[in-house]
Coordinates of C-alpha atoms (C1' of nucleotides) in Angstrom, one line a residue:
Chain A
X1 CA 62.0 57.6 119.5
X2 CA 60.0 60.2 117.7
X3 CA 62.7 61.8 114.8
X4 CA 62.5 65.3 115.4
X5 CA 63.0 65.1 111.6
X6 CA 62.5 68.5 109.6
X7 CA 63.4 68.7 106.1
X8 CA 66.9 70.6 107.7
X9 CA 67.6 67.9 110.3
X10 CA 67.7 65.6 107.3
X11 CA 69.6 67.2 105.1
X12 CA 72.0 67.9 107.5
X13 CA 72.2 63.8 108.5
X14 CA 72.3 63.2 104.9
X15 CA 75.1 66.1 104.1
X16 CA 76.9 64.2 107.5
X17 CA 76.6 60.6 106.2
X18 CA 77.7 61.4 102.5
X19 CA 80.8 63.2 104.1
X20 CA 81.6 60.4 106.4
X21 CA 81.0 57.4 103.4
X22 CA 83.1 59.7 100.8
X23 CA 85.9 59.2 103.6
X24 CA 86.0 55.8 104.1
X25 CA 86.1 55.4 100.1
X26 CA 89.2 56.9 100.5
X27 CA 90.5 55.2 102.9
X28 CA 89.6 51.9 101.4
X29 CA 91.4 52.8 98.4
X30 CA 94.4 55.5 99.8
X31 CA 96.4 55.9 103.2
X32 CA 95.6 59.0 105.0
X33 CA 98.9 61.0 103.4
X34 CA 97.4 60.3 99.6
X35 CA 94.4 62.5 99.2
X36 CA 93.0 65.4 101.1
X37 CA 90.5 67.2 102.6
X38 CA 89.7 68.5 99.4
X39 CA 89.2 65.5 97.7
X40 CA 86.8 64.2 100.1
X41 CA 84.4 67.4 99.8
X42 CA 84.6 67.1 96.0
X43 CA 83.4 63.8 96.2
X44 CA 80.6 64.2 98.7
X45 CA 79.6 67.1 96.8
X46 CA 80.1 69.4 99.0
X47 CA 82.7 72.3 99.5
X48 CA 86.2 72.2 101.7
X49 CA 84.2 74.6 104.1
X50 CA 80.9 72.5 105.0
X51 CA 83.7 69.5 105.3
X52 CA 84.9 71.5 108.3
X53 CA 81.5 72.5 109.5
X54 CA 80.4 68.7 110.3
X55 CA 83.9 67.3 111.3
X56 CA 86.9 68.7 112.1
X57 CA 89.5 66.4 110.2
X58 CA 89.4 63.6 108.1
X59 CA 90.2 61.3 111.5
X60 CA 87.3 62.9 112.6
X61 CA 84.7 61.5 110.0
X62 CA 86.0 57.9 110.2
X63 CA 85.6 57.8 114.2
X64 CA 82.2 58.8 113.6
X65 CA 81.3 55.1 112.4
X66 CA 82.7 53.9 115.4
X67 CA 80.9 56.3 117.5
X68 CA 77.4 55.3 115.6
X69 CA 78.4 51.5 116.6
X70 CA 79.2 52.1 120.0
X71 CA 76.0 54.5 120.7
X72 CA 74.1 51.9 119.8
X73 CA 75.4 49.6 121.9
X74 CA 74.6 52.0 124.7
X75 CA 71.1 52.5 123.9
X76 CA 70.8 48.6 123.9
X77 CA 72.0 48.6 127.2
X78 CA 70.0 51.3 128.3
X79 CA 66.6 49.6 127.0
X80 CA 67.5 46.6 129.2
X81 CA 65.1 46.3 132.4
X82 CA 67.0 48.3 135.4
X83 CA 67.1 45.3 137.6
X84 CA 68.7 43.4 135.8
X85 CA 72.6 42.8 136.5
X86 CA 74.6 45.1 134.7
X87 CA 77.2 42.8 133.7
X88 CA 74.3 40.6 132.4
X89 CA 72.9 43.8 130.2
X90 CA 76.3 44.6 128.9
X91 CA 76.2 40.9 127.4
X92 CA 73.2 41.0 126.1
X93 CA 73.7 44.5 124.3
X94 CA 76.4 43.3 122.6
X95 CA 75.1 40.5 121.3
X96 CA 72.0 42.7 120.1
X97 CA 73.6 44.8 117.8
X98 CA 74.8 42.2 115.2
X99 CA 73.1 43.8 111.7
X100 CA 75.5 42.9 109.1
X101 CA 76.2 46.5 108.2
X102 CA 77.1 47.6 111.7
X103 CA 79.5 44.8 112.3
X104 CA 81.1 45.1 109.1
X105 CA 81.7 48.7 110.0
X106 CA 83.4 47.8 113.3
X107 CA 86.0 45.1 111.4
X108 CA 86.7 48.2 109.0
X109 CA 87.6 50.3 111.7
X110 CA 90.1 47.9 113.3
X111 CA 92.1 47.8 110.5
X112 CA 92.0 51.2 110.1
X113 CA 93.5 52.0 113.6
X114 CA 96.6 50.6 112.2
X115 CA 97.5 53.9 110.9
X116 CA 97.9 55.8 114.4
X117 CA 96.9 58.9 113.2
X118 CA 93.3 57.7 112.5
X119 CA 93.8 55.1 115.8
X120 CA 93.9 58.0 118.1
X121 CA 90.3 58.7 117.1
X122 CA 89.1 55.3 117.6
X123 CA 90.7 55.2 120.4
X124 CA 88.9 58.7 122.1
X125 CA 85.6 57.1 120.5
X126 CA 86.2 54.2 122.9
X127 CA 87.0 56.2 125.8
X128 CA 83.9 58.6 125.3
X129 CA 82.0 55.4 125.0
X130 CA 83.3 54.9 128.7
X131 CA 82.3 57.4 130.0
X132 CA 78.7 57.1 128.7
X133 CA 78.3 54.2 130.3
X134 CA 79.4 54.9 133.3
X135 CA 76.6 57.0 133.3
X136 CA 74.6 54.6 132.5
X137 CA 76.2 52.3 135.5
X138 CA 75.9 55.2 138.3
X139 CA 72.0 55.2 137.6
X140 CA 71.3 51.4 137.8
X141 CA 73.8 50.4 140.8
X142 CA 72.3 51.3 144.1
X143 CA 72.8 55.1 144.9
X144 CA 75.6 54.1 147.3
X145 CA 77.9 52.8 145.1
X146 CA 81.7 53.5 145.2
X147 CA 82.8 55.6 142.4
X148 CA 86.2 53.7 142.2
X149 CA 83.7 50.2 141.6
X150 CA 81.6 51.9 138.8
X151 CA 84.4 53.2 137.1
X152 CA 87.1 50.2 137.4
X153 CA 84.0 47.6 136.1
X154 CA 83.8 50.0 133.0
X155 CA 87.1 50.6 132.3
X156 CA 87.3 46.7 132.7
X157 CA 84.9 45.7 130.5
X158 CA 85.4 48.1 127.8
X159 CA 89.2 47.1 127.7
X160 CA 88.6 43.7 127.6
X161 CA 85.7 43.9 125.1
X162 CA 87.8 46.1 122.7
X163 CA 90.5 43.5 123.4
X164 CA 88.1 40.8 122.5
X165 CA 86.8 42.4 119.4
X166 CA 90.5 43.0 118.3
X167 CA 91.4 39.2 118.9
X168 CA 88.1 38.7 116.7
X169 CA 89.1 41.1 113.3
X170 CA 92.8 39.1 114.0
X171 CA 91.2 36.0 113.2
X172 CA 88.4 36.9 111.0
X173 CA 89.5 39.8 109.5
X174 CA 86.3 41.2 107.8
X175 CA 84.5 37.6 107.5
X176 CA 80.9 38.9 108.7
X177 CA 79.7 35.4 107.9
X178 CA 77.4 33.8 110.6
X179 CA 79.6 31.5 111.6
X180 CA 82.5 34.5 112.3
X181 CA 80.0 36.4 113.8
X182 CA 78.7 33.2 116.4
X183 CA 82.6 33.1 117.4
X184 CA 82.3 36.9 118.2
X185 CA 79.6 36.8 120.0
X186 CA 81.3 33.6 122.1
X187 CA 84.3 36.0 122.6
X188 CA 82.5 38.8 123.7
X189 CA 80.0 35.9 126.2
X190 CA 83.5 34.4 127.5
X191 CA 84.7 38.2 128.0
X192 CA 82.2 39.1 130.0
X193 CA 82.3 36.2 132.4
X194 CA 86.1 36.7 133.0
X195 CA 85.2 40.4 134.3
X196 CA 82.3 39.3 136.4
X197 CA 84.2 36.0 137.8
X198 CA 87.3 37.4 137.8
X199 CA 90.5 36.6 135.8
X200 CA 92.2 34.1 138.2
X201 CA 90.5 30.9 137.6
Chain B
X1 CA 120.9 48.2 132.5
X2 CA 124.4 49.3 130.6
X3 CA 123.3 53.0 129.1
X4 CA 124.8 52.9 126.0
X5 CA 125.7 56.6 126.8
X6 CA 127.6 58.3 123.7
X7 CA 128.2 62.1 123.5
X8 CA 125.3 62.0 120.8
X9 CA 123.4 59.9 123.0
X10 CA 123.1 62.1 125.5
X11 CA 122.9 65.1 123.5
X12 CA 119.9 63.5 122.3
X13 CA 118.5 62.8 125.4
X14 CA 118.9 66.3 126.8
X15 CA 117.8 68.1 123.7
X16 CA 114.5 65.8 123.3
X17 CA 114.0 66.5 127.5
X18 CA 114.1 70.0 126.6
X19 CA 111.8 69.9 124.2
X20 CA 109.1 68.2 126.8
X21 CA 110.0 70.1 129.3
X22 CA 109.5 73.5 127.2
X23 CA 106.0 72.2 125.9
X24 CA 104.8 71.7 129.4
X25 CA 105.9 75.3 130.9
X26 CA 104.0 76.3 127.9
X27 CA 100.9 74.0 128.5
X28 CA 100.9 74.9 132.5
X29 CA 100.0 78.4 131.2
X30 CA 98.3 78.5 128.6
X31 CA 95.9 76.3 126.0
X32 CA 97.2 74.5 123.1
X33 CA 95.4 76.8 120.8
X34 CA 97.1 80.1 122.2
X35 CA 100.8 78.9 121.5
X36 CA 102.5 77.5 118.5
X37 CA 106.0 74.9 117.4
X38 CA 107.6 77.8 117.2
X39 CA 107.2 79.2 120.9
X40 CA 108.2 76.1 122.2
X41 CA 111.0 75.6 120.0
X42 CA 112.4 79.0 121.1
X43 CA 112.1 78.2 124.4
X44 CA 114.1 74.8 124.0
X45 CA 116.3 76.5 122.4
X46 CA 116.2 75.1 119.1
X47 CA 114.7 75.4 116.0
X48 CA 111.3 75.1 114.8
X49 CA 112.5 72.0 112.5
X50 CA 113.9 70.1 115.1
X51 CA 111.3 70.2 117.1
X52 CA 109.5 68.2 114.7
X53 CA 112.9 65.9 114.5
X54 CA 111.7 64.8 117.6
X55 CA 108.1 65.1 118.4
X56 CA 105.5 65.4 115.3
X57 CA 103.2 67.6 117.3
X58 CA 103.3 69.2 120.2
X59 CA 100.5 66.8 121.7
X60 CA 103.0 64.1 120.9
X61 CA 105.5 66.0 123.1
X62 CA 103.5 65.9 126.3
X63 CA 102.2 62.6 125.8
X64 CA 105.9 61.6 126.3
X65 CA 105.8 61.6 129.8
X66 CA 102.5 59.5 130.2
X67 CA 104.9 57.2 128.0
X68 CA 108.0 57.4 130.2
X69 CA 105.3 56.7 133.1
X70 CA 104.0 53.4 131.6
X71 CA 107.2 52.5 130.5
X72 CA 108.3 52.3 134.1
X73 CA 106.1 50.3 134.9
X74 CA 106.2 47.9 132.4
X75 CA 109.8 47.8 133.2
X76 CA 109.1 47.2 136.9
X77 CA 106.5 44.2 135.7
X78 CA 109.4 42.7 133.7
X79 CA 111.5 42.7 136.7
X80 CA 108.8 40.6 138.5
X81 CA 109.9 37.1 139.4
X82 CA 108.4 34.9 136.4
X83 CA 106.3 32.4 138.3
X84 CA 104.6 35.0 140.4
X85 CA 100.9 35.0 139.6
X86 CA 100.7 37.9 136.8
X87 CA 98.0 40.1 138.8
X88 CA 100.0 40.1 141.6
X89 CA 103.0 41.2 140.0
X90 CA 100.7 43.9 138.3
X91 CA 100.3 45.3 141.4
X92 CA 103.5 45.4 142.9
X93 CA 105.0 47.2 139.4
X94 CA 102.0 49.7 140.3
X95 CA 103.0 50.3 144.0
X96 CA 106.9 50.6 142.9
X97 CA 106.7 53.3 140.7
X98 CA 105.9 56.0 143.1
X99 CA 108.5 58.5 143.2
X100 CA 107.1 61.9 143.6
X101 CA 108.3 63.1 139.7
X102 CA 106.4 60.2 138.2
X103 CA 103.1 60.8 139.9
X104 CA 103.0 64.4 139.7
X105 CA 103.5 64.4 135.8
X106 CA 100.9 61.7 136.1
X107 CA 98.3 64.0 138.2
X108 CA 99.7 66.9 135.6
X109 CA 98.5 64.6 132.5
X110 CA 95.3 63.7 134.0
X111 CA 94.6 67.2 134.1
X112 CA 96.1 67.7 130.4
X113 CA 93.2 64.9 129.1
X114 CA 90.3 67.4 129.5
X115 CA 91.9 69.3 126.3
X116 CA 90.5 66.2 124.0
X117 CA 93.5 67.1 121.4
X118 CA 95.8 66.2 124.2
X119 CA 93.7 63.5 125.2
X120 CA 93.9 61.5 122.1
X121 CA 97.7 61.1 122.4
X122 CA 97.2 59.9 126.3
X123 CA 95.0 57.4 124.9
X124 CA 97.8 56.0 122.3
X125 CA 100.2 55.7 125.4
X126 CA 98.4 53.8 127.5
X127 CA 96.7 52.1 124.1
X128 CA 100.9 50.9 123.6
X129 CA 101.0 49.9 126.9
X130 CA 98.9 47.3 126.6
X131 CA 100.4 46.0 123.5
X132 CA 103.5 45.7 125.6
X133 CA 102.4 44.6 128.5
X134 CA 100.6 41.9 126.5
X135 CA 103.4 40.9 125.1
X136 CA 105.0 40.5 128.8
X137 CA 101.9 38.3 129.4
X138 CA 102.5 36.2 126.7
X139 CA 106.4 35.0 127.9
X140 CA 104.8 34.4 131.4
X141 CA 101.6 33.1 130.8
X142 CA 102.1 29.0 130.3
X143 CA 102.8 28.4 126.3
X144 CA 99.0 27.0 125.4
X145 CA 97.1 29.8 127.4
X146 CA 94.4 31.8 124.8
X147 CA 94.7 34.6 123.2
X148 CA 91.3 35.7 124.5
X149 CA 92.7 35.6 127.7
X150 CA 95.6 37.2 127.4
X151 CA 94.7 40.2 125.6
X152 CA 91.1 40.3 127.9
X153 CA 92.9 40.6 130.8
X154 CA 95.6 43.0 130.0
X155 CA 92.6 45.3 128.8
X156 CA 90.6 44.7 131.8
X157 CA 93.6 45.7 134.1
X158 CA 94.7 48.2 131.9
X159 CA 91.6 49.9 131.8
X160 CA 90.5 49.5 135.0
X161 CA 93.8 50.9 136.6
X162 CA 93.4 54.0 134.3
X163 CA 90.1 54.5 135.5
X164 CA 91.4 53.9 139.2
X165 CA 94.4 56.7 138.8
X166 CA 91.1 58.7 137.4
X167 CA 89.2 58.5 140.3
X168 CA 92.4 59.1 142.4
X169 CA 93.1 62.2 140.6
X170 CA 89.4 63.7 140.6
X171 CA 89.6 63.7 144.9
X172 CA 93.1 64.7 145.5
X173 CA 93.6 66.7 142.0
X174 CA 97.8 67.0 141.8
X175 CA 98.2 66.3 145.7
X176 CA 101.4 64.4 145.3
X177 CA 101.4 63.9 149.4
X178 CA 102.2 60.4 151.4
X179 CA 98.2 60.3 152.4
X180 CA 97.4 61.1 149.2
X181 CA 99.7 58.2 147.3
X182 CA 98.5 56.1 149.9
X183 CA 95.6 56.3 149.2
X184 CA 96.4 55.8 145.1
X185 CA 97.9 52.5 146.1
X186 CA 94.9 51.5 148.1
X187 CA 92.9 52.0 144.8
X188 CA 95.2 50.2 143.0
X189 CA 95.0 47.2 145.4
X190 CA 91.3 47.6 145.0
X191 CA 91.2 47.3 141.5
X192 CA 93.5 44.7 141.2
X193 CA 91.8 42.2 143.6
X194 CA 88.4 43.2 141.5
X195 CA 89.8 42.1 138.5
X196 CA 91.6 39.0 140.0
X197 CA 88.4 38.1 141.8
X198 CA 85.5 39.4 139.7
X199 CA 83.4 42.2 139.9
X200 CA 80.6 40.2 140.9
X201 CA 81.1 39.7 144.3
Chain C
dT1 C1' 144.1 65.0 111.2
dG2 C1' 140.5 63.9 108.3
dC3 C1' 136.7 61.1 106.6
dA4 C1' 132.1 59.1 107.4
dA5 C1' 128.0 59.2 109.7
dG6 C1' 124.7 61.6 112.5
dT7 C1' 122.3 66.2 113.7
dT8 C1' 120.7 70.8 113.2
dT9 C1' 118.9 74.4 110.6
dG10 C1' 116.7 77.3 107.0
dC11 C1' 113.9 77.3 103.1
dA12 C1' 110.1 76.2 100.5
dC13 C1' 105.9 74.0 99.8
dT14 C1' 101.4 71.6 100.7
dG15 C1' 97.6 71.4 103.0
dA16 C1' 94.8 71.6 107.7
dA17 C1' 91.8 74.5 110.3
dT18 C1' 89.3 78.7 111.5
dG19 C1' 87.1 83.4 111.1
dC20 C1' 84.3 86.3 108.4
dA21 C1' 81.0 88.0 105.3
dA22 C1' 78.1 87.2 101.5
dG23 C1' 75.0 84.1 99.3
dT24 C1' 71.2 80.2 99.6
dT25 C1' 67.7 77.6 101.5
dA26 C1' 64.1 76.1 104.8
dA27 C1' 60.4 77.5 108.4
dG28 C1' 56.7 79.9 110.0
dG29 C1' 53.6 83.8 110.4
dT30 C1' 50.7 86.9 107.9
Chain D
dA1 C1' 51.9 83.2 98.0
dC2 C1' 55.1 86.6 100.3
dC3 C1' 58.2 88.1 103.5
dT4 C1' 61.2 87.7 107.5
dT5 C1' 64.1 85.3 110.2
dA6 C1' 67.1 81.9 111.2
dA7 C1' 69.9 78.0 109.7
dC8 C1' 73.2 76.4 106.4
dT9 C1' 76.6 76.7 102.6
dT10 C1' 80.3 78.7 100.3
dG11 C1' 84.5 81.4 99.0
dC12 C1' 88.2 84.0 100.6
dA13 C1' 92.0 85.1 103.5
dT14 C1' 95.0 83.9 107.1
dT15 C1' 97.7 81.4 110.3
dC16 C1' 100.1 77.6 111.3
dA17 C1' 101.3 72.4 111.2
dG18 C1' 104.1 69.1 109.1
dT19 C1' 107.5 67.3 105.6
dG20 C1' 111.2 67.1 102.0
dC21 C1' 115.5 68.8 100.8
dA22 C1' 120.2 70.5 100.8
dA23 C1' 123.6 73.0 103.1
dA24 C1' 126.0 73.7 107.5
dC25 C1' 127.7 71.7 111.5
dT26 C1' 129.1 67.8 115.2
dT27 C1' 130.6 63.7 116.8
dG28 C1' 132.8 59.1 116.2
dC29 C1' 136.6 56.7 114.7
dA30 C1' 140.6 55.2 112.0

DNA sequence: TGCAAGTTTGCACTGAATGCAAGTTAAGGT
DNA sequence: ACCTTAACTTGCATTCAGTGCAAACTTGCA
């Protein structure tokens, strides 16, 4: 992936990721209600204005971690060799993105969606996440593929994945220690091979 | 089911019914951005302040009726005999609810989702349903089954079925007709047997 | 009837979000 | 190095969302 990376693209990612990081200091510290928008330009150094130009609410700058994560799971899965069985690729992109730093970013956001109001943006990361790999799907399943199929097995294995990292942070909370992160990646193995086998053992 | 139906009950009831019902003549028209709490709360007939008595946003309001929706069905899947296999019973609570109101608001939400602002709040209702339906799971699954399990496999039918009412509503669009809810339950059906039996077939 | 509890409303206030225009900074050609 | 152009940042002004509060009004009940 050759960075198209001019001094403006990175300032830009930089002015992005300082926004982002300066609000999920708050929301370590603060619930959504206690500071504002405000706040969080001050602290990135940055005005109220440029907050707005690079996300659109506070809610907005924490998905984006989330977003980050899931992206990367995607392009994991779309580096896996075509023929390979899909369900088998999902596996094994999951299981490749395991650098501390992302993981630990993915516990933090599941205890953010607690609050609702920030939730709702998890939850719409998710669900663009879905349909990026249905993408994905429709290009590596033989051309005649029924949509309903392609969709269902997303929608499946995304819900049950999000359900199996959430039964994960429930018992872990943000332990990122190797043996939490084996367990994880035994949830997310077992997971998958309920979705491919079926749930009616 | 004894309604506990006090004047103020129903009062309630009517006034928060209004309040929907206001938001959607307004949304059928026109996009969130080109009305405010205000319109809608004249055209309830009632004041801007108790609009927000009852909804905190105007996405809130709409995503009411998704609610209503899923709550029917979940109501439906309690109603299930307890030792039928829980898939099974997911289905029939699917077919059951199929009274023309309840899919057309369901078609008519579909539709809403494209606004992402609306979307979000979509998301949280069905994101609740599964916390309730797990819950449902939980009584009628045998005492010692996992919690991987449970909460895998309400995801996996959760999201699959929204991505099957997705598919549904992208070919017949808010065609509420018999062929056309036949056809939704056939989908359904589909799904369901795909989750019981595995996508890898 | 009359008191207690529940509801609606208006008012006031904070802060989100966006358009606009003026100021800054980077990119690329000369 | 200089100038032009395009991209980016900022401040300002405006509209509107959302919430607390207190005063009016309804309903439930003794």
């Amino acid at each position: 992936m050759p960075a198209p990376t001019s001094r403006r693209e990175l300032n830009k990612a930089a002015t992005r990721e300082a926004i982002a990081d300066a609000t999920l200091a708050f929301l370590r510290a603060k619930s959504l209600s206690e500071f504002t928008v405000d706040d969080v330009a001050a602290a990135a150094g940055v005005s109220r204005r440029t907050f707005f130009n690079y996300f659109s609410s506070v809610e907005a700058a924490v998905a984006s971690f989330t977003q980050n994560y899931l992206d990367t799971v995607i392009a994991e899965l779309e580096s896996r060799p075509a023929d390979e069985p899909i369900l088998e690729s999902a596996g094994h992109a999951l299981s490749a993105v395991d650098s501390a730093a992302d993981l630990a970013m993915l516990a933090e956001t599941f205890a953010l969606t607690q609050d609702p109001q920030l939730g709702r943006f998890q939850l719409q990361a998710w669900e663009e996440c879905s349909s990026k790999i249905a993408d994905v799907a429709r290009h590596r399943l033989p051309p005649a593929t029924n949509e309903l199929y392609i969709q269902a097995l997303v929608g499946a294995v995304v819900g049950s994945c999000k359900a199996a990292f959430g039964v994960w942070f429930q018992e872990h909370g943000s332990d990122i220690s190797p043996a939490s992160l084996a367990h994880l990646r035994e949830l997310l193995g077992t997971t998958i091979s309920l979705v491919r086998n079926g749930f009616n053992n």
